[in-house]
Coordinates of C-alpha atoms in Angstrom, one line a residue:
Chain Z
M1 CA 62.1 -50.9 -49.0
A2 CA 62.4 -49.5 -45.4
P3 CA 65.9 -49.5 -44.0
D4 CA 66.6 -52.2 -41.4
G5 CA 67.6 -50.8 -38.0
T6 CA 67.9 -47.6 -36.1
V7 CA 68.0 -44.7 -38.7
I8 CA 70.3 -41.8 -38.3
D9 CA 69.0 -39.3 -40.7
A10 CA 72.0 -37.1 -41.5
R11 CA 70.8 -35.9 -44.9
G12 CA 71.8 -32.2 -45.4
S13 CA 74.5 -32.4 -42.6
F14 CA 77.6 -30.6 -43.6
C15 CA 78.5 -30.0 -40.0
P16 CA 78.9 -32.1 -37.8
G17 CA 78.4 -34.4 -40.7
P18 CA 77.1 -38.0 -41.1
L19 CA 80.1 -39.8 -39.5
M20 CA 80.0 -37.6 -36.4
E21 CA 76.2 -38.2 -36.2
L22 CA 76.9 -42.0 -36.3
I23 CA 79.7 -41.9 -33.7
A24 CA 77.3 -40.0 -31.3
V25 CA 74.7 -42.7 -31.6
L26 CA 76.8 -45.9 -32.0
K27 CA 78.5 -45.4 -28.7
Y28 CA 75.1 -45.9 -26.8
A29 CA 73.9 -48.7 -29.2
R30 CA 73.9 -52.3 -27.9
V31 CA 76.1 -55.0 -29.3
G32 CA 74.1 -56.6 -32.0
D33 CA 72.2 -53.5 -33.0
A34 CA 71.5 -52.7 -36.7
L35 CA 71.9 -49.1 -37.7
V36 CA 71.5 -47.1 -41.0
V37 CA 72.9 -43.8 -41.9
L38 CA 71.1 -41.7 -44.4
S39 CA 73.4 -39.2 -46.0
T40 CA 73.5 -36.8 -49.0
D41 CA 77.2 -36.5 -48.8
A42 CA 79.1 -38.8 -51.2
G43 CA 82.3 -38.6 -49.1
S44 CA 80.5 -40.3 -46.2
A45 CA 79.9 -43.4 -48.3
R46 CA 83.7 -43.9 -48.3
E47 CA 84.5 -42.4 -44.9
I48 CA 82.0 -44.3 -42.8
P49 CA 83.1 -47.8 -43.9
E50 CA 86.8 -46.9 -43.5
W51 CA 86.0 -45.7 -39.9
L52 CA 84.0 -48.9 -39.2
R53 CA 87.0 -51.0 -40.2
K54 CA 89.3 -48.9 -38.0
V55 CA 87.2 -49.5 -34.9
G56 CA 86.2 -53.1 -35.7
Q57 CA 82.5 -52.6 -36.3
Q58 CA 80.7 -54.3 -39.2
H59 CA 79.7 -52.5 -42.4
V60 CA 76.9 -54.4 -43.9
R61 CA 76.2 -52.6 -47.2
T62 CA 76.0 -49.3 -48.9
S63 CA 73.4 -48.2 -51.5
E64 CA 72.4 -45.1 -53.2
H65 CA 69.0 -43.8 -54.5
D66 CA 68.2 -40.4 -55.8
G67 CA 71.3 -38.8 -54.3
V68 CA 70.8 -40.4 -50.8
W69 CA 73.4 -42.9 -49.5
C70 CA 72.1 -45.5 -47.2
I71 CA 74.9 -47.1 -45.2
A72 CA 73.9 -50.1 -43.1
L73 CA 76.1 -51.4 -40.3
R74 CA 76.0 -53.5 -37.1
K75 CA 77.6 -52.9 -33.7
V76 CA 79.5 -56.2 -33.1
K77 CA 81.6 -55.2 -30.0
Chain N
M1 CA 46.7 -18.4 -25.9
R2 CA 49.3 -19.3 -23.3
I3 CA 52.8 -19.6 -24.8
L4 CA 55.4 -21.1 -22.6
I5 CA 59.2 -21.1 -23.3
V6 CA 61.4 -23.3 -21.2
G7 CA 65.0 -22.1 -21.2
A8 CA 66.5 -18.6 -21.4
G9 CA 69.6 -19.2 -23.4
I10 CA 70.1 -17.4 -26.8
G11 CA 67.2 -19.3 -28.4
G12 CA 64.6 -18.8 -25.7
T13 CA 65.6 -15.2 -25.1
I14 CA 65.5 -14.1 -28.8
L15 CA 62.3 -15.9 -29.5
A16 CA 60.6 -14.3 -26.4
N17 CA 61.6 -10.9 -27.5
L18 CA 60.7 -11.4 -31.1
L19 CA 57.2 -12.7 -30.1
A20 CA 56.8 -9.8 -27.7
R21 CA 57.4 -7.4 -30.5
R22 CA 55.1 -9.3 -33.0
L23 CA 52.3 -9.9 -30.5
R24 CA 52.5 -6.7 -28.6
E25 CA 48.9 -5.8 -28.8
D26 CA 47.7 -9.3 -28.0
L27 CA 50.0 -9.3 -24.9
R28 CA 48.8 -5.9 -23.8
R29 CA 45.2 -6.8 -24.1
G30 CA 45.8 -10.2 -22.2
G31 CA 44.6 -12.4 -25.0
V32 CA 48.1 -13.9 -25.2
T33 CA 50.5 -14.6 -22.4
L34 CA 54.2 -15.3 -22.9
T35 CA 56.2 -16.8 -20.1
V36 CA 59.8 -17.8 -19.9
L37 CA 61.0 -20.2 -17.2
S38 CA 64.7 -20.4 -16.6
A39 CA 67.1 -22.1 -14.1
S40 CA 69.1 -19.1 -13.7
P41 CA 68.6 -15.3 -13.2
S42 CA 71.6 -14.6 -15.3
H43 CA 72.4 -14.9 -19.1
L44 CA 75.8 -16.1 -20.0
Y45 CA 77.5 -15.2 -23.3
Q46 CA 78.9 -18.6 -23.9
P47 CA 81.3 -17.8 -26.7
G48 CA 83.3 -15.6 -24.4
L49 CA 84.4 -18.6 -22.3
L50 CA 87.0 -19.4 -24.9
Y51 CA 88.6 -16.1 -24.2
V52 CA 88.3 -16.5 -20.5
A53 CA 90.3 -19.8 -20.8
L54 CA 93.0 -17.8 -22.7
G55 CA 93.0 -14.9 -20.1
E56 CA 91.7 -12.4 -22.7
M57 CA 88.3 -11.7 -21.0
S58 CA 87.0 -11.8 -17.5
P59 CA 83.9 -13.7 -16.4
A60 CA 82.3 -10.5 -15.3
E61 CA 82.1 -9.4 -18.8
L62 CA 80.0 -12.4 -19.9
Y63 CA 76.9 -12.1 -17.6
R64 CA 73.8 -9.9 -17.8
D65 CA 70.6 -10.0 -15.8
E66 CA 68.1 -12.0 -17.9
R67 CA 65.1 -9.9 -16.8
E68 CA 66.7 -6.8 -18.2
L69 CA 67.3 -8.5 -21.5
L70 CA 63.7 -9.5 -21.9
D71 CA 60.9 -7.3 -23.1
P72 CA 58.7 -6.1 -20.2
L73 CA 55.7 -7.9 -21.7
V74 CA 57.4 -11.2 -21.2
R75 CA 56.7 -12.9 -17.8
F76 CA 60.0 -14.3 -16.5
E77 CA 60.4 -16.8 -13.6
V78 CA 63.6 -18.3 -12.2
D79 CA 62.1 -21.7 -11.5
P80 CA 63.7 -24.7 -13.3
V81 CA 61.3 -27.2 -15.0
T82 CA 61.4 -30.6 -13.3
D83 CA 58.8 -32.4 -15.4
F84 CA 57.1 -32.2 -18.8
M85 CA 53.4 -33.6 -18.9
L86 CA 52.8 -33.1 -22.6
D87 CA 49.6 -35.1 -22.7
A88 CA 48.1 -32.7 -20.1
K89 CA 49.9 -29.6 -21.7
K90 CA 51.6 -28.8 -18.3
V91 CA 55.0 -28.5 -17.0
A92 CA 56.1 -28.8 -13.4
T93 CA 58.8 -26.7 -11.7
R94 CA 61.1 -27.0 -8.7
S95 CA 59.1 -24.7 -6.7
G96 CA 56.1 -27.0 -7.1
A97 CA 54.2 -24.8 -9.5
V98 CA 52.4 -26.3 -12.5
H99 CA 52.3 -24.2 -15.7
D100 CA 49.6 -24.9 -18.3
Y101 CA 50.3 -24.0 -21.9
D102 CA 48.6 -24.0 -25.4
L103 CA 52.0 -23.8 -27.2
L104 CA 55.3 -24.9 -25.6
V105 CA 58.9 -24.0 -26.7
I106 CA 61.7 -26.3 -25.3
A107 CA 65.0 -24.4 -25.3
T108 CA 66.9 -26.1 -22.6
G109 CA 70.3 -26.3 -24.4
S110 CA 73.1 -28.8 -23.9
R111 CA 75.7 -29.4 -21.2
T112 CA 79.1 -31.2 -21.1
V113 CA 79.3 -34.7 -19.8
P114 CA 83.1 -35.4 -19.3
E115 CA 82.2 -38.3 -17.1
E116 CA 81.2 -40.2 -20.2
V117 CA 84.8 -40.7 -20.9
P118 CA 86.8 -42.6 -18.3
G119 CA 89.4 -40.4 -16.8
L120 CA 88.5 -37.3 -18.7
A121 CA 87.0 -35.3 -15.8
G122 CA 89.9 -34.3 -13.5
N123 CA 92.7 -34.8 -16.0
A124 CA 91.7 -32.6 -18.9
H125 CA 91.0 -28.8 -19.1
S126 CA 88.0 -27.4 -21.0
F127 CA 86.2 -24.1 -21.3
Y128 CA 82.5 -24.8 -21.4
T129 CA 81.8 -23.4 -17.8
E130 CA 83.1 -20.5 -16.1
D131 CA 84.9 -22.6 -13.4
A132 CA 86.4 -24.9 -16.1
A133 CA 87.5 -21.9 -18.2
L134 CA 89.2 -20.3 -15.2
R135 CA 91.0 -23.5 -14.2
M136 CA 92.2 -23.9 -17.8
C137 CA 93.4 -20.3 -17.8
R138 CA 95.6 -21.0 -14.7
A139 CA 96.9 -24.3 -16.2
V140 CA 97.8 -22.6 -19.5
Q141 CA 99.5 -19.6 -17.8
A142 CA 101.5 -22.1 -15.7
F143 CA 102.5 -24.2 -18.7
D144 CA 106.1 -23.7 -19.6
G145 CA 106.6 -26.3 -22.4
G146 CA 105.9 -30.0 -23.2
K147 CA 103.2 -31.9 -25.0
V148 CA 99.8 -30.3 -25.5
V149 CA 97.1 -32.6 -26.8
I150 CA 93.7 -31.4 -27.9
V151 CA 90.9 -34.0 -27.9
M152 CA 87.2 -34.0 -28.4
G153 CA 84.1 -36.0 -27.5
V154 CA 81.1 -36.4 -29.7
P155 CA 78.7 -34.8 -30.0
H156 CA 79.9 -31.2 -29.1
K157 CA 78.5 -27.8 -29.6
C158 CA 80.2 -25.0 -31.4
P159 CA 82.0 -27.0 -34.0
M160 CA 84.6 -24.3 -34.7
A161 CA 85.7 -24.0 -31.1
P162 CA 88.4 -26.9 -31.3
L163 CA 90.2 -25.2 -34.3
E164 CA 89.8 -21.8 -32.7
M165 CA 91.3 -22.9 -29.4
T166 CA 94.1 -24.6 -31.2
F167 CA 95.2 -21.6 -33.2
L168 CA 94.7 -19.1 -30.3
L169 CA 96.6 -21.3 -27.9
H170 CA 99.5 -21.6 -30.4
E171 CA 99.4 -17.8 -30.8
Q172 CA 99.7 -17.4 -27.0
F173 CA 102.7 -19.7 -26.9
V174 CA 104.4 -17.6 -29.6
R175 CA 103.7 -14.4 -27.8
R176 CA 105.2 -15.9 -24.6
G177 CA 108.3 -17.1 -26.6
I178 CA 107.8 -20.8 -25.6
E179 CA 106.5 -22.2 -28.9
R180 CA 109.8 -24.1 -29.5
R181 CA 109.4 -26.0 -26.3
V182 CA 105.8 -26.9 -27.1
D183 CA 104.6 -29.9 -29.1
M184 CA 101.0 -29.5 -30.0
L185 CA 98.9 -32.4 -31.3
Y186 CA 95.3 -31.8 -32.4
T187 CA 93.1 -34.9 -32.7
Y188 CA 89.7 -35.1 -34.5
P189 CA 87.1 -37.8 -34.6
V190 CA 86.5 -38.1 -38.3
G191 CA 89.1 -38.6 -41.2
R192 CA 90.1 -34.9 -41.7
L193 CA 90.8 -31.8 -39.4
H194 CA 87.2 -30.6 -39.4
S195 CA 83.9 -31.9 -40.5
I196 CA 83.6 -29.2 -43.2
E197 CA 85.9 -30.3 -46.0
N198 CA 87.3 -27.0 -47.2
V199 CA 87.7 -25.9 -43.5
A200 CA 89.7 -29.1 -43.1
R201 CA 91.9 -28.4 -46.1
W202 CA 92.6 -24.9 -45.1
A203 CA 93.3 -26.0 -41.4
A204 CA 95.9 -28.5 -42.7
V205 CA 97.9 -25.7 -44.4
E206 CA 97.7 -23.6 -41.4
F207 CA 98.8 -26.4 -39.1
D208 CA 101.8 -27.1 -41.3
R209 CA 102.7 -23.4 -41.1
R210 CA 102.6 -23.4 -37.4
G211 CA 104.2 -26.8 -36.8
I212 CA 101.0 -28.2 -35.2
R213 CA 100.8 -32.0 -35.5
S214 CA 97.4 -33.8 -36.0
E215 CA 95.9 -37.3 -35.8
T216 CA 92.5 -37.9 -37.4
F217 CA 90.0 -40.8 -36.7
F218 CA 90.8 -40.3 -33.1
N219 CA 87.8 -40.9 -30.8
L220 CA 88.3 -40.6 -27.1
A221 CA 88.2 -44.0 -25.3
E222 CA 89.9 -43.2 -22.0
V223 CA 92.4 -41.0 -20.3
D224 CA 95.1 -42.5 -18.0
G225 CA 95.8 -39.6 -15.8
A226 CA 98.5 -41.4 -13.7
N227 CA 100.6 -42.0 -16.8
R228 CA 99.4 -39.0 -18.8
L229 CA 98.1 -41.1 -21.7
V230 CA 95.1 -40.8 -23.9
R231 CA 93.8 -43.9 -25.7
S232 CA 91.5 -43.7 -28.7
E233 CA 88.7 -46.1 -29.9
E234 CA 90.9 -46.7 -33.0
G235 CA 93.7 -48.0 -30.9
S236 CA 96.1 -45.1 -30.8
V237 CA 97.8 -44.0 -27.6
V238 CA 99.3 -40.4 -27.1
E239 CA 101.2 -38.9 -24.2
Y240 CA 100.4 -35.4 -22.9
D241 CA 101.6 -32.9 -20.4
L242 CA 98.6 -30.6 -20.9
L243 CA 95.4 -32.1 -22.1
I244 CA 92.6 -29.8 -23.5
A245 CA 89.3 -31.5 -24.1
I246 CA 86.2 -30.6 -25.9
P247 CA 84.0 -32.9 -23.7
P248 CA 81.0 -34.8 -25.2
H249 CA 77.8 -33.1 -24.6
H250 CA 74.2 -34.2 -23.7
G251 CA 70.9 -32.2 -23.6
A252 CA 69.3 -31.2 -20.4
P253 CA 68.8 -34.0 -17.9
E254 CA 65.2 -33.1 -17.4
I255 CA 64.5 -33.9 -21.0
E256 CA 65.8 -37.4 -20.8
R257 CA 64.2 -38.0 -17.3
A258 CA 60.8 -37.0 -18.9
G259 CA 61.3 -39.4 -21.7
L260 CA 61.3 -36.8 -24.4
G261 CA 64.5 -37.8 -26.1
A262 CA 67.6 -40.0 -25.6
R263 CA 70.5 -38.1 -23.9
G264 CA 68.4 -35.0 -23.8
W265 CA 68.1 -34.5 -27.6
I266 CA 64.4 -34.2 -28.7
P267 CA 63.4 -35.8 -32.0
T268 CA 62.5 -32.7 -34.0
H269 CA 60.9 -32.2 -37.4
R270 CA 63.7 -30.7 -39.6
R271 CA 61.5 -28.2 -41.4
H272 CA 58.7 -27.3 -38.9
L273 CA 60.9 -27.5 -35.7
T274 CA 58.0 -29.3 -33.9
M275 CA 58.7 -32.1 -31.6
Q276 CA 58.0 -35.4 -33.5
G277 CA 54.3 -36.4 -32.8
Q278 CA 53.5 -33.1 -30.8
D279 CA 52.2 -30.3 -33.0
D280 CA 51.9 -28.0 -30.0
V281 CA 55.6 -28.4 -28.8
Y282 CA 58.4 -26.6 -30.7
V283 CA 62.1 -27.3 -30.1
I284 CA 64.9 -24.8 -30.6
G285 CA 68.7 -24.7 -30.6
D286 CA 70.9 -27.3 -29.1
T287 CA 67.9 -29.2 -27.8
T288 CA 67.0 -30.6 -31.2
N289 CA 68.3 -33.9 -32.6
L290 CA 68.8 -32.3 -36.0
P291 CA 72.1 -33.1 -37.8
I292 CA 73.3 -29.5 -37.9
S293 CA 75.8 -27.5 -35.8
K294 CA 74.7 -26.8 -32.2
A295 CA 75.6 -23.1 -32.3
G296 CA 74.1 -19.8 -31.2
S297 CA 73.4 -18.7 -34.8
T298 CA 71.4 -21.9 -35.4
A299 CA 69.2 -21.0 -32.4
R300 CA 68.8 -17.4 -33.7
F301 CA 67.8 -18.4 -37.2
Q302 CA 65.3 -20.9 -35.7
A303 CA 63.9 -18.2 -33.3
E304 CA 63.1 -16.0 -36.4
L305 CA 61.2 -18.9 -38.1
L306 CA 59.4 -19.9 -34.9
C307 CA 58.3 -16.3 -34.2
H308 CA 56.7 -16.1 -37.6
N309 CA 55.0 -19.6 -37.2
I310 CA 53.9 -19.1 -33.6
A311 CA 52.5 -15.7 -34.4
A312 CA 50.6 -17.1 -37.3
R313 CA 49.0 -19.8 -35.1
V314 CA 48.0 -17.2 -32.6
R315 CA 46.2 -15.3 -35.4
G316 CA 44.7 -18.5 -36.7
C317 CA 46.7 -18.4 -39.9
S318 CA 48.1 -21.6 -41.5
M319 CA 50.8 -19.9 -43.5
T320 CA 54.0 -21.3 -42.0
R321 CA 57.7 -21.0 -43.1
S322 CA 60.1 -24.0 -43.2
Y323 CA 63.5 -24.0 -41.6
D324 CA 66.2 -24.6 -44.2
G325 CA 68.9 -25.7 -41.8
K326 CA 70.7 -22.3 -41.8
V327 CA 73.9 -22.0 -39.8
F328 CA 76.5 -19.2 -39.6
C329 CA 79.7 -19.6 -37.6
F330 CA 82.7 -17.3 -37.4
I331 CA 86.1 -19.1 -37.3
E332 CA 88.9 -17.3 -35.3
T333 CA 92.2 -18.2 -37.0
G334 CA 94.7 -16.3 -34.9
R335 CA 97.1 -13.6 -35.9
G336 CA 94.2 -11.1 -36.0
R337 CA 92.4 -12.9 -38.7
A338 CA 89.0 -14.8 -38.9
S339 CA 86.8 -16.4 -41.5
Y340 CA 83.3 -17.8 -41.5
A341 CA 81.2 -20.7 -42.5
S342 CA 77.6 -20.2 -43.7
F343 CA 75.4 -23.1 -44.9
N344 CA 72.1 -24.9 -44.8
Y345 CA 70.7 -28.3 -45.6
D346 CA 71.3 -27.8 -49.3
E347 CA 74.2 -25.4 -49.7
P348 CA 77.7 -26.4 -48.4
P349 CA 79.8 -23.9 -46.7
E350 CA 82.5 -22.0 -48.7
P351 CA 84.6 -20.2 -46.0
P352 CA 86.4 -17.2 -47.5
S353 CA 90.2 -16.6 -46.8
P354 CA 90.8 -15.4 -43.3
S355 CA 91.0 -11.6 -43.1
R356 CA 91.4 -8.9 -40.6
S357 CA 88.0 -7.4 -41.6
I358 CA 86.2 -10.6 -40.7
Q359 CA 88.0 -10.7 -37.4
M360 CA 86.8 -7.1 -36.8
L361 CA 83.2 -8.3 -37.5
K362 CA 83.6 -11.0 -35.0
T363 CA 84.9 -8.7 -32.4
L364 CA 82.1 -6.4 -33.1
Y365 CA 79.7 -9.3 -32.6
H366 CA 80.9 -9.8 -29.0
R367 CA 79.6 -6.2 -28.4
M368 CA 76.4 -6.7 -30.5
Y369 CA 75.4 -10.0 -28.8
W370 CA 73.4 -8.3 -26.1
A371 CA 71.5 -6.2 -28.6
S372 CA 70.9 -9.2 -30.8
L373 CA 69.2 -10.9 -27.9
K374 CA 66.6 -8.2 -28.1
G375 CA 65.8 -9.4 -31.6
L376 CA 67.7 -6.6 -33.4
P377 CA 69.7 -7.6 -36.5

């Protein structure tokens, strides 16, 4: 199933890494926008939801398929 | 075949010289033309700005004449591009000229946009332009103690620069005998001291050893210059006396104006380095939207790949190579030592312990940079 929202393809990103890629895009997204981060880094599946909580944005779900984590979120403020 | 390269930073320059060597006979006979368009007649060695800000290099050491760096078979014009008309395979320049191409390479790089963070411009020092580096140098020299805060915007190029600046600043304070009067706070946008996990672990030990404090998950929200405060998106507030910033970066404004990519980053095929949906347009270096480090080495490795693939197209050969995401960055760690990170899309970096020999290699690279632009190893 195709991801729902703007896709940030951060597969293979060790530096700057998936969270940094998300931060760079989220700042310019509109409130209400759905975004999806694709990552091959297991750590980002923990780190991204943690950061979303800190900044008050909505983590929708995380799934994993064939070593690719799909982290769905929504900009709510 | 008309090959047009827009931008004469490290990526555009190396690619032009590699292609000139590979296609020498075609260029001499006139069957191929190779043109580089640039906004500037000079080439700046950007990594040197870090050392200008610390008073260890002078700006005069960082510039060379671009024409002299390019192979004589490369046509070079100082005439910045103002518009890209990809459907017509043309670009327009400030002089009013229009250049037709068969293959286009966009190498327009990135720039800092401190104005994206309220209060950052005018209250923070940085080192990404000559003027900024010189202002920072004067501020650092005049600083006699207090709170130094290092902050960074996202995205930013040269991801090792924030750590390098922190270590080298601390080293300078020690050298001047004022380190006991200085409280250094390093902030970072993600949940550790650097994107690369083992660099972050190593940096934590080094920070402890030097007494450098840190705060992670710190994304710049605004700077209150009147009260010397920085606020983060995460709700933190810190005081500063000297604020050092790695400002957020955007790509070139003409890229965004032409609608080629949001904030000047062009959507790029991660293996072929073609612009998405445009097989005759290649993108190199900082200009891509790829999730890899915006660094000189990235542009260099991409130039080698593009030289092979463009030369193959000129000769009507379909044998192309794929970019593997290769990046190599030195990490200056102070105390005469350095390490490095080498990685690609599949292999994570494993930086070795900092050593004097690696630092010597980095120093040597300062001198070899100009030769490397000619496409030499």
